[in-house]
């Protein structure tokens, strides 16, 4: 029994088609068929039912599939362990990043990692913070840059790279612009423009409002901080963002500090305990790029 035979078998089982499976493993259809026939002969049982329009698993095939996947995963772990000892990084890393959040230090870290370890394939996914955290927990992402409110997500390791308070942002002609600070109640007396649920900034705003007994009415929401700022600059409401998010709008927006907002809006790197060698390397570069210990 050979690992490649198990690989071909798993490909056929998952694709339910010999042609698609052959394309997936990059050999001819006849080659896949021959190897699976050899595997079936060695095991003494038919694994694939070829009688219908699709390739379906027999009872024996269903029993073999779980073990075949486990065997391939174990073989991959052995190779990764040897590569780690030898200092060779291969494979892939999946990184998450908050939607529409341009973060040069993270990009610098990715560029440095790629230059040092070109054998590792990098994938970048944008989403809201809640879904990114869930994906890291599930193992779908190796590392993510997320917005959180006050504390680290349960079950994950993290390091804070940006710690800010939220502010209200309004155009110069807005009544609040004449004041350096305001209470949440004063801000919530106006239409609010905010990021959606699942983002760190929104979680901070909702938590602080609940802490003083407010249930703000959100007039508009957008997933990109730039969109929230632009809508506010056009006079459609008060934007709730962090101070750094409105830096490029200083000519159009005035930041008003919120005197009773007590929760920090944190931008943090999160990952699962015991990261792979590749994840640990990227994490180290990312911490360095952000100036974190």
Coordinates of C-alpha atoms in Angstrom, one line a residue, residues 2-267:
X2 CA 1.4 3.4 -1.0
X3 CA 0.6 6.9 0.2
X4 CA -0.2 8.0 -3.4
X5 CA -2.8 5.3 -3.7
X6 CA -4.5 6.6 -0.6
X7 CA -4.2 10.2 -1.9
X8 CA -5.9 9.1 -5.2
X9 CA -8.6 7.2 -3.3
X10 CA -9.4 10.2 -1.1
X11 CA -9.5 12.5 -4.2
X12 CA -12.0 10.2 -6.0
X13 CA -14.1 9.9 -2.8
X14 CA -14.3 13.7 -2.4
X15 CA -14.8 14.6 -6.0
X16 CA -17.2 11.7 -6.7
X17 CA -15.6 11.6 -10.2
X18 CA -12.5 10.0 -11.6
X19 CA -11.9 12.8 -14.1
X20 CA -12.0 15.6 -11.5
X21 CA -9.9 13.5 -9.2
X22 CA -7.3 13.0 -11.8
X23 CA -7.2 16.7 -12.5
X24 CA -6.8 17.4 -8.8
X25 CA -3.8 15.1 -8.3
X26 CA -2.3 16.0 -11.7
X27 CA -2.1 12.6 -13.3
X28 CA -4.2 10.8 -16.0
X29 CA -7.6 9.3 -15.3
X30 CA -6.3 5.9 -16.3
X31 CA -3.4 6.3 -13.8
X32 CA -5.8 7.1 -11.0
X33 CA -8.1 4.2 -11.9
X34 CA -5.1 1.8 -12.1
X35 CA -3.8 2.8 -8.7
X36 CA -7.1 2.5 -7.0
X37 CA -7.6 -1.0 -8.6
X38 CA -4.3 -2.0 -7.2
X39 CA -5.3 -0.7 -3.8
X40 CA -8.6 -2.6 -3.9
X41 CA -6.8 -5.8 -4.9
X42 CA -4.4 -5.4 -2.0
X43 CA -7.2 -4.8 0.5
X44 CA -9.4 -7.5 -1.0
X45 CA -12.5 -5.3 -1.3
X46 CA -14.0 -2.9 -3.8
X47 CA -13.8 0.7 -2.5
X48 CA -15.5 2.6 -5.3
X49 CA -18.8 1.8 -6.9
X50 CA -18.4 2.6 -10.6
X51 CA -21.8 1.4 -11.8
X52 CA -23.6 4.7 -11.7
X53 CA -23.0 8.1 -13.2
X54 CA -20.8 9.1 -10.2
X55 CA -18.1 7.4 -8.3
X56 CA -19.6 6.5 -5.0
X57 CA -18.1 4.8 -2.0
X58 CA -19.0 1.2 -1.1
X59 CA -19.4 0.2 2.5
X60 CA -15.8 -0.8 2.6
X61 CA -14.8 2.4 0.9
X62 CA -16.7 4.4 3.6
X63 CA -14.8 2.5 6.3
X64 CA -11.5 3.1 4.6
X65 CA -11.9 6.8 3.9
X66 CA -11.5 8.0 7.5
X67 CA -8.4 6.0 8.0
X68 CA -7.0 7.0 4.6
X69 CA -7.4 10.7 5.6
X70 CA -5.8 10.1 9.0
X71 CA -2.9 8.3 7.4
X72 CA -2.2 11.1 5.0
X73 CA -2.5 13.7 7.7
X74 CA 0.0 11.7 9.9
X75 CA 2.4 11.4 7.0
X76 CA 2.2 15.2 6.5
X77 CA 2.9 15.8 10.2
X78 CA 6.0 13.6 10.0
X79 CA 7.3 15.6 7.1
X80 CA 6.5 18.9 8.8
X81 CA 8.3 17.8 12.0
X82 CA 11.4 16.8 10.0
X83 CA 11.3 20.1 8.1
X84 CA 10.9 22.0 11.4
X85 CA 14.0 20.4 12.8
X86 CA 15.9 21.0 9.6
X87 CA 14.8 24.7 9.5
X88 CA 12.9 24.2 6.3
X89 CA 9.5 25.8 6.1
X90 CA 7.0 24.6 3.5
X91 CA 3.3 24.3 3.2
X92 CA 0.8 27.2 3.6
X93 CA -0.3 29.8 6.0
X94 CA -3.8 31.4 6.1
X95 CA -3.9 34.9 7.6
X96 CA -7.0 36.9 8.5
X97 CA -7.4 40.6 8.5
X98 CA -10.2 43.0 9.5
X99 CA -12.2 44.0 6.4
X100 CA -11.0 47.3 4.8
X101 CA -8.3 47.8 7.4
X102 CA -5.1 48.8 5.7
X103 CA -2.3 47.9 8.1
X104 CA 1.2 48.5 6.7
X105 CA 3.1 46.7 9.6
X106 CA 1.2 43.4 8.8
X107 CA 2.0 43.8 5.1
X108 CA 5.6 44.4 6.0
X109 CA 5.7 41.2 8.0
X110 CA 4.1 39.2 5.2
X111 CA 6.7 40.6 2.7
X112 CA 9.6 39.8 5.0
X113 CA 8.2 36.3 5.7
X114 CA 7.8 35.6 1.9
X115 CA 11.3 36.8 1.1
X116 CA 12.8 34.5 3.8
X117 CA 10.5 31.5 3.2
X118 CA 9.3 31.4 -0.4
X119 CA 8.3 27.8 -0.1
X120 CA 5.3 28.7 2.2
X121 CA 2.2 29.7 0.3
X122 CA 0.4 32.7 1.9
X123 CA -3.3 33.3 1.8
X124 CA -5.0 36.4 3.1
X125 CA -8.7 36.6 4.0
X126 CA -10.7 39.7 5.0
X127 CA -13.8 39.4 7.3
X128 CA -15.3 40.9 10.4
X129 CA -13.5 40.3 13.7
X130 CA -16.0 37.8 15.1
X131 CA -15.8 35.5 12.1
X132 CA -12.0 35.8 12.0
X133 CA -11.8 34.8 15.6
X134 CA -14.1 31.8 15.0
X135 CA -12.0 30.8 12.0
X136 CA -8.8 30.8 14.1
X137 CA -10.5 28.7 16.7
X138 CA -11.6 26.2 14.1
X139 CA -8.1 26.0 12.6
X140 CA -9.2 27.5 9.3
X141 CA -6.8 30.5 9.9
X142 CA -3.3 30.3 11.4
X143 CA -3.2 33.9 12.5
X144 CA -5.5 36.9 12.4
X145 CA -5.5 40.6 13.0
X146 CA -8.8 41.5 14.7
X147 CA -10.5 44.2 16.6
X148 CA -11.5 43.3 20.1
X149 CA -13.0 45.0 23.1
X150 CA -11.0 45.0 26.3
X151 CA -9.8 41.3 26.5
X152 CA -8.4 38.5 24.5
X153 CA -10.8 36.0 22.9
X154 CA -11.3 32.8 25.0
X155 CA -9.1 29.9 24.1
X156 CA -6.7 31.9 21.9
X157 CA -3.3 33.5 22.4
X158 CA -3.1 37.2 21.6
X159 CA -0.9 40.3 21.6
X160 CA -2.3 43.8 21.4
X161 CA -0.7 46.0 18.7
X162 CA -3.0 49.1 18.9
X163 CA -4.9 50.3 21.9
X164 CA -7.2 53.3 21.4
X165 CA -10.4 54.8 22.7
X166 CA -13.4 55.4 20.4
X167 CA -14.3 58.9 19.4
X168 CA -17.3 60.7 17.8
X169 CA -16.4 62.3 14.4
X170 CA -18.4 65.1 13.0
X171 CA -18.0 67.8 10.3
X172 CA -17.0 71.3 11.4
X173 CA -20.5 72.7 11.1
X174 CA -22.0 70.0 13.4
X175 CA -23.2 71.2 16.9
X176 CA -20.8 68.7 18.6
X177 CA -17.8 70.1 16.8
X178 CA -17.7 73.1 19.1
X179 CA -16.8 70.9 22.0
X180 CA -13.6 68.9 22.7
X181 CA -15.6 66.2 24.4
X182 CA -19.1 65.0 25.0
X183 CA -21.0 62.2 26.8
X184 CA -22.4 59.2 25.1
X185 CA -25.9 60.5 25.8
X186 CA -25.1 63.8 24.0
X187 CA -23.7 61.9 21.0
X188 CA -26.6 59.4 20.9
X189 CA -29.0 62.4 20.6
X190 CA -27.9 62.6 17.0
X191 CA -28.1 60.0 14.2
X192 CA -25.2 57.5 14.5
X193 CA -23.1 56.0 11.7
X194 CA -21.2 52.9 12.8
X195 CA -19.4 49.8 11.8
X196 CA -21.5 46.6 11.8
X197 CA -21.8 44.1 14.6
X198 CA -18.9 41.7 14.7
X199 CA -16.3 44.5 14.7
X200 CA -14.2 45.6 17.7
X201 CA -15.2 49.3 17.4
X202 CA -18.9 48.5 17.4
X203 CA -18.5 46.1 20.3
X204 CA -16.8 48.8 22.3
X205 CA -19.5 51.4 21.5
X206 CA -22.4 49.0 22.3
X207 CA -20.8 47.9 25.5
X208 CA -20.1 51.5 26.7
X209 CA -23.6 52.6 25.8
X210 CA -25.1 49.6 27.7
X211 CA -23.0 50.6 30.7
X212 CA -24.7 54.0 30.9
X213 CA -28.2 52.7 30.1
X214 CA -28.3 53.8 26.4
X215 CA -29.7 51.9 23.5
X216 CA -28.4 53.9 20.5
X217 CA -30.3 54.0 17.3
X218 CA -27.9 53.3 14.4
X219 CA -29.0 55.3 11.3
X220 CA -26.4 54.0 8.9
X221 CA -23.6 51.4 9.1
X222 CA -20.8 50.4 6.7
X223 CA -18.1 47.7 7.0
X224 CA -15.3 50.0 5.9
X225 CA -14.1 52.7 8.4
X226 CA -13.4 55.0 5.4
X227 CA -17.1 54.7 4.4
X228 CA -18.3 55.5 7.9
X229 CA -16.0 58.6 8.0
X230 CA -17.1 59.7 4.5
X231 CA -20.8 59.4 5.3
X232 CA -20.3 61.5 8.5
X233 CA -18.2 64.1 6.6
X234 CA -21.2 64.5 4.2
X235 CA -23.4 65.4 7.2
X236 CA -25.4 62.2 7.5
X237 CA -24.6 61.6 11.1
X238 CA -22.0 61.1 13.9
X239 CA -19.4 58.5 13.0
X240 CA -18.2 56.2 15.8
X241 CA -14.6 55.3 15.0
X242 CA -11.1 55.2 16.6
X243 CA -9.0 58.4 16.4
X244 CA -6.5 56.8 14.0
X245 CA -9.3 55.9 11.6
X246 CA -10.2 59.5 10.9
X247 CA -6.6 60.8 10.4
X248 CA -7.0 61.2 6.7
X249 CA -10.3 63.1 7.2
X250 CA -8.9 65.7 9.6
X251 CA -9.7 68.4 7.0
X252 CA -13.4 67.3 7.0
X253 CA -14.0 65.8 10.4
X254 CA -13.5 66.9 14.0
X255 CA -12.8 64.2 16.6
X256 CA -14.9 64.6 19.9
X257 CA -13.7 62.6 22.9
X258 CA -16.3 60.6 24.7
X259 CA -15.9 61.3 28.4
X260 CA -17.8 58.2 29.6
X261 CA -16.5 55.7 27.2
X262 CA -14.3 53.5 29.3
X263 CA -13.5 50.5 27.1
X264 CA -10.5 50.3 24.9
X265 CA -10.8 49.4 21.3
X266 CA -7.9 47.0 20.7
X267 CA -6.4 45.7 17.5

